[in-house]
PDB file of C-alpha atoms in Angstrom:
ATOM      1  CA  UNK M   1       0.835  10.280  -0.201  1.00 91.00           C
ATOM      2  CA  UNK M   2       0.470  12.153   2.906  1.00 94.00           C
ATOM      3  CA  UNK M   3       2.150  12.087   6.053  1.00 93.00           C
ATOM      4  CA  UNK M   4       0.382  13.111   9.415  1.00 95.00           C
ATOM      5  CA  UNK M   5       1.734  13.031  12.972  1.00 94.00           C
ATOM      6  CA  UNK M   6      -1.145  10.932  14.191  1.00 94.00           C
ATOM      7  CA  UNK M   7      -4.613   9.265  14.200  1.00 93.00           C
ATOM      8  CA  UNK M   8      -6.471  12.304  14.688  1.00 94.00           C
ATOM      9  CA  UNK M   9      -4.660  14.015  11.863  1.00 95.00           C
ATOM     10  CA  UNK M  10      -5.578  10.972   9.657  1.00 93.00           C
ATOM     11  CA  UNK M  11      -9.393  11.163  10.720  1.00 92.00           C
ATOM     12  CA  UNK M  12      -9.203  15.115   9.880  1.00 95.00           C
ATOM     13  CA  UNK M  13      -7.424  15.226   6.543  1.00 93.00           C
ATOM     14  CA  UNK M  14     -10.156  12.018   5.027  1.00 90.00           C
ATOM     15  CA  UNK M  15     -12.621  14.761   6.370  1.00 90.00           C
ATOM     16  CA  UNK M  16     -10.798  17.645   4.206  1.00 91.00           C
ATOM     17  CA  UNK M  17     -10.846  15.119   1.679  1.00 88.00           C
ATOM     18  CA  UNK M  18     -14.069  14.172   1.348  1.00 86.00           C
ATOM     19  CA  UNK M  19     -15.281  17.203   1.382  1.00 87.00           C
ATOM     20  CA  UNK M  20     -12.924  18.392  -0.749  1.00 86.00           C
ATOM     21  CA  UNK M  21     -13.437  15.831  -3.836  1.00 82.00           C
ATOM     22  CA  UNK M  22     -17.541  15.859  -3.565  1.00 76.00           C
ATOM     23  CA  UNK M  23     -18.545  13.728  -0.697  1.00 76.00           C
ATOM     24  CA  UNK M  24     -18.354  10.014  -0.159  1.00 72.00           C
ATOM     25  CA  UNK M  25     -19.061   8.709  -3.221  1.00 74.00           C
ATOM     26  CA  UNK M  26     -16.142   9.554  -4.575  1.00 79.00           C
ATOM     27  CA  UNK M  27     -13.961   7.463  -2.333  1.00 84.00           C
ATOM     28  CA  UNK M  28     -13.593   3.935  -3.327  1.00 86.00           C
ATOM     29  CA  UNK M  29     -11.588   1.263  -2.656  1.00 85.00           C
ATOM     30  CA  UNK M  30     -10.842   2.021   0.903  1.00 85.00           C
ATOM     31  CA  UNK M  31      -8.276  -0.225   3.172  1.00 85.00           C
ATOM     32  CA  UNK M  32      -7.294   1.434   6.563  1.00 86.00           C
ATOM     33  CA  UNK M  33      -5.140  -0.630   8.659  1.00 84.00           C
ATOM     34  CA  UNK M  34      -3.857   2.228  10.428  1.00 85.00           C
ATOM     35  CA  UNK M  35      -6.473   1.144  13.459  1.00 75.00           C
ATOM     36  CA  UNK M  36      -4.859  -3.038  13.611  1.00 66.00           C
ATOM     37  CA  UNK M  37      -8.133  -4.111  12.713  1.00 63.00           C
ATOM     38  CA  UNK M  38      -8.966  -3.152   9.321  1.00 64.00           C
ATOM     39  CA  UNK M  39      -9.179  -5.638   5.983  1.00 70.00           C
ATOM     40  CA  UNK M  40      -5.577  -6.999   6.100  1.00 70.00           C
ATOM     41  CA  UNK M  41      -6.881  -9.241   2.624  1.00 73.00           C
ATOM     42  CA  UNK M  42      -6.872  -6.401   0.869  1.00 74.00           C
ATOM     43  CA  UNK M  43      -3.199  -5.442   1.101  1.00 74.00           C
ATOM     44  CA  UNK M  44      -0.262  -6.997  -1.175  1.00 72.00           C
ATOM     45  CA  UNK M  45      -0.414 -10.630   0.266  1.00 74.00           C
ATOM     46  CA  UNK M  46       3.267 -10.460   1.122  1.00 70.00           C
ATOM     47  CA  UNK M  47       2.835  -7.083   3.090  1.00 73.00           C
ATOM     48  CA  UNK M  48       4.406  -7.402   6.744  1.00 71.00           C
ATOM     49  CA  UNK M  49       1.783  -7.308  10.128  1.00 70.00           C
ATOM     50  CA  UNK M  50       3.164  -4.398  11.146  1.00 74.00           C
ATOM     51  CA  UNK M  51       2.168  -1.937   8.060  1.00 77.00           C
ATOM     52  CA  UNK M  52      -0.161   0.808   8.901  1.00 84.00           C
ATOM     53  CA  UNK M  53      -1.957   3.155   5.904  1.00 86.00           C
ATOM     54  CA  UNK M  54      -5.244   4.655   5.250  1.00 90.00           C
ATOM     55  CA  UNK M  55      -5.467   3.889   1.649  1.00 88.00           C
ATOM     56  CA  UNK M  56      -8.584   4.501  -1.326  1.00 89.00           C
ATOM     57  CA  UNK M  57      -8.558   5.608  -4.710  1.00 89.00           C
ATOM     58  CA  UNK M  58     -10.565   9.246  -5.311  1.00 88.00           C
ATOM     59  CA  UNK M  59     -12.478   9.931  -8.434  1.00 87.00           C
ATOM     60  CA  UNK M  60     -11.164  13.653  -9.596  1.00 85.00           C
ATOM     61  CA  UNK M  61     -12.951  15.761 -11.927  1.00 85.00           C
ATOM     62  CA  UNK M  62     -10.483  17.349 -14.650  1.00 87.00           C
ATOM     63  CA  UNK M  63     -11.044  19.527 -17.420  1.00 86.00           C
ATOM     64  CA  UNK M  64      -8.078  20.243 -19.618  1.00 86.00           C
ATOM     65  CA  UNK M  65      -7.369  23.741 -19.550  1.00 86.00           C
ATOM     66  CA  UNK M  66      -5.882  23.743 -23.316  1.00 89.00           C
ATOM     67  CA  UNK M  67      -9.034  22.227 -24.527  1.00 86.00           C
ATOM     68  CA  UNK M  68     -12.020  24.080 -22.637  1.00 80.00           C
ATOM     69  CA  UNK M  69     -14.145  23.100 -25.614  1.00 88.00           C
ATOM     70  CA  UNK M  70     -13.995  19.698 -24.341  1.00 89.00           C
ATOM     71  CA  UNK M  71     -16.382  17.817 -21.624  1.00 91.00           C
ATOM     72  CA  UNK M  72     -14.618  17.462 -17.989  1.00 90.00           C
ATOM     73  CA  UNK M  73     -13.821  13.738 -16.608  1.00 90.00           C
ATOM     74  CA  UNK M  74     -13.362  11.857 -13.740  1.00 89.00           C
ATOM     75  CA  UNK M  75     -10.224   9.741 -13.359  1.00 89.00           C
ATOM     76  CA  UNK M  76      -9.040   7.669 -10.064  1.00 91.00           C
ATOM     77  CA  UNK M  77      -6.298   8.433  -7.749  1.00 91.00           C
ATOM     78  CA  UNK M  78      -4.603   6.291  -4.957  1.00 91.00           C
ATOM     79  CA  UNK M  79      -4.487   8.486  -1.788  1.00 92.00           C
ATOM     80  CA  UNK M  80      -1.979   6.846   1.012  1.00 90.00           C
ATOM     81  CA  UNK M  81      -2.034   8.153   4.707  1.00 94.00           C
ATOM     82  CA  UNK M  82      -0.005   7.328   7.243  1.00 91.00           C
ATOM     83  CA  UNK M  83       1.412   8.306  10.893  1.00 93.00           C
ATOM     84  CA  UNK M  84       4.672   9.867  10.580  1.00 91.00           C
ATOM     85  CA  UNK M  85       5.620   6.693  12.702  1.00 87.00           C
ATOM     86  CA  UNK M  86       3.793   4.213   9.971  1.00 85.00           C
ATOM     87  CA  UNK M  87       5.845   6.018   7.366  1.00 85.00           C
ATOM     88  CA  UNK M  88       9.342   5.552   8.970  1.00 83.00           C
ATOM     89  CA  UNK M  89       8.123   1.908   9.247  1.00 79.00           C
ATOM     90  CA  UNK M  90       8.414   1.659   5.817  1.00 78.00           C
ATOM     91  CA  UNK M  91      11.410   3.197   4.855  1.00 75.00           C
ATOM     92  CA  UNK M  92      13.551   1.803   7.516  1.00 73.00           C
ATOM     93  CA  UNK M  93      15.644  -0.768   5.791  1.00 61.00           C
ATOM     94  CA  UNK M  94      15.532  -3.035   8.444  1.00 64.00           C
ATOM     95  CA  UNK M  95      11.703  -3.229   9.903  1.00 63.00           C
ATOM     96  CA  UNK M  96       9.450  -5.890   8.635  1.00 61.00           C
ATOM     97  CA  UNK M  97       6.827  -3.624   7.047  1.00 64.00           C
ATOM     98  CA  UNK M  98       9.807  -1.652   5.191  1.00 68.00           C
ATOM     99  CA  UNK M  99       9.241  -1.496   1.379  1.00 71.00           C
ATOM    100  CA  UNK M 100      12.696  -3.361   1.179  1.00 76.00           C
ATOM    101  CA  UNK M 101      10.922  -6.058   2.953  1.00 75.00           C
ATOM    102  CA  UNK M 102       7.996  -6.606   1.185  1.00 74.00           C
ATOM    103  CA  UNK M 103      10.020  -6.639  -2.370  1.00 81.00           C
ATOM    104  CA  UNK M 104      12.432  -9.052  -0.928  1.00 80.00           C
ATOM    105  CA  UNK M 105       9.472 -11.422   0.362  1.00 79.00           C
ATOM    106  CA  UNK M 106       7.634 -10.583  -3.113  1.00 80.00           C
ATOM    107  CA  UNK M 107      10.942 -12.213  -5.169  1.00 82.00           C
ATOM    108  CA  UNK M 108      12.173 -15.322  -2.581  1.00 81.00           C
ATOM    109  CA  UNK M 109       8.522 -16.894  -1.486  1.00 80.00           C
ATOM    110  CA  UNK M 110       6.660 -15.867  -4.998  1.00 81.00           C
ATOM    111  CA  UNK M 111       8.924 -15.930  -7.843  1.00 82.00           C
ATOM    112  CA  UNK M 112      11.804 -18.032  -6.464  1.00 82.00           C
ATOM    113  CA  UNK M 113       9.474 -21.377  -6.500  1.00 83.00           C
ATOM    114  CA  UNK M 114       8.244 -20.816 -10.346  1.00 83.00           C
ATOM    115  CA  UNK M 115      11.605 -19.122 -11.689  1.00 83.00           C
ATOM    116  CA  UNK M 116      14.142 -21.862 -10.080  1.00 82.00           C
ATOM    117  CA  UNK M 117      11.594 -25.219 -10.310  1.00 84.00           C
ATOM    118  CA  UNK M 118      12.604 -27.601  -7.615  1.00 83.00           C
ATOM    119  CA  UNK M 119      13.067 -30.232 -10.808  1.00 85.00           C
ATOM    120  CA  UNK M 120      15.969 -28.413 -12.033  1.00 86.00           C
ATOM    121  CA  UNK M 121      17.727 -26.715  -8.923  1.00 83.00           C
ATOM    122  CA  UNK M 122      17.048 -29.540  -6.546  1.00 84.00           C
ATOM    123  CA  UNK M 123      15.105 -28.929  -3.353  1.00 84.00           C
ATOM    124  CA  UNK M 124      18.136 -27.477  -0.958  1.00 86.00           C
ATOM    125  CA  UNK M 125      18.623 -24.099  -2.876  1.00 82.00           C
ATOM    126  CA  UNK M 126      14.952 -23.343  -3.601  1.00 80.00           C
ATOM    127  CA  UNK M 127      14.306 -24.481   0.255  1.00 79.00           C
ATOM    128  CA  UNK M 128      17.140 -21.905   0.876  1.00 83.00           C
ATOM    129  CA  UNK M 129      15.072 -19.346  -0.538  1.00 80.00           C
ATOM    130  CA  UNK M 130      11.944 -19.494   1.141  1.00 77.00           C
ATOM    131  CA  UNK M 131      13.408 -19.920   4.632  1.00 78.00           C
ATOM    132  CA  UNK M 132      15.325 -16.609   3.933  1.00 77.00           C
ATOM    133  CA  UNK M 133      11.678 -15.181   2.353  1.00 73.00           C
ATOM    134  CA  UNK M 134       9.944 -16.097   5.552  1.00 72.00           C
ATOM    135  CA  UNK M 135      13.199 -14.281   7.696  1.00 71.00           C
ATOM    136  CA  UNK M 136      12.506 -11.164   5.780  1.00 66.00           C
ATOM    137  CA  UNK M 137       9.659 -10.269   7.911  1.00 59.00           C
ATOM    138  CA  UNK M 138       6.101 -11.284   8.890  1.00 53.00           C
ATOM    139  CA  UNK M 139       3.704 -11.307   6.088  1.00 48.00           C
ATOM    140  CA  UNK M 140       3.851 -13.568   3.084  1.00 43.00           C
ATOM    141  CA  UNK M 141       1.374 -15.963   1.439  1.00 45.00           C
ATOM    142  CA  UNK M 142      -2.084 -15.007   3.465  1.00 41.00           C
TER     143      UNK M 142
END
């Protein structure tokens, strides 16, 4: 994860990191929704509107040191960047696109309904449930 004070800083440091992990075709996976526009599908379906990160996995060459008989590999890593002011999003407790937020919309609108079936707990408490799912924050069920 890295943490950058802006846009330009994000659009610098993917530069250092393409360059510095072999050029494009190591980066995969890429979601940025740090411009408002990117692939929002992509994301954790419950993940609020308001959260902003350049995200992609990176293929990294390794050889292990202990073994220098043995052939080097490539194995993936997730590389997160955000704003500094994306980042506080998410770990302020309150905001919609808060980790806190996204767990708590993750448990009431998709577990609650196959965990507490509406056939046993009657309709009221599960209804209960989602309405406080769907308080916790845009996002949910896209």
């Amino acid at each position: 994860m890295f943490i950058v004070e802006d846009l330009l800083e994000v659009e610098h440091l993917k530069e250092v990191l393409v360059d510095l992990f072999g050029g494009p075709f190591r980066i995969k996976n890429v979601t940025d929704t740090l411009s408002g526009t990117g692939p929002r599908h992509e994301l954790n379906p419950y993940t609020g509107s308001g959260y902003r990160v350049f995200k992609c996995e990176l293929d990294v060459l390794f050889r292990p040191p202990n073994a220098p008989d043995s052939p080097p590999y490539f194995f993936p890593v997730e590389v997160q960047i955000y704003t500094l002011e994306s980042y506080l999003r998410t770990i302020h407790t309150e905001h919609y696109a808060s980790h806190q937020a996204l767990k708590k919309r993750q448990f009431l609108l998709g577990l609650v309904p196959y965990i507490c079936p509406v056939g046993i707990y009657g309709e009221a408490p599960v209804r209960l449930c989602m309405e406080e799912g769907a308080r916790a924050g845009a996002g949910g069920m896209r």
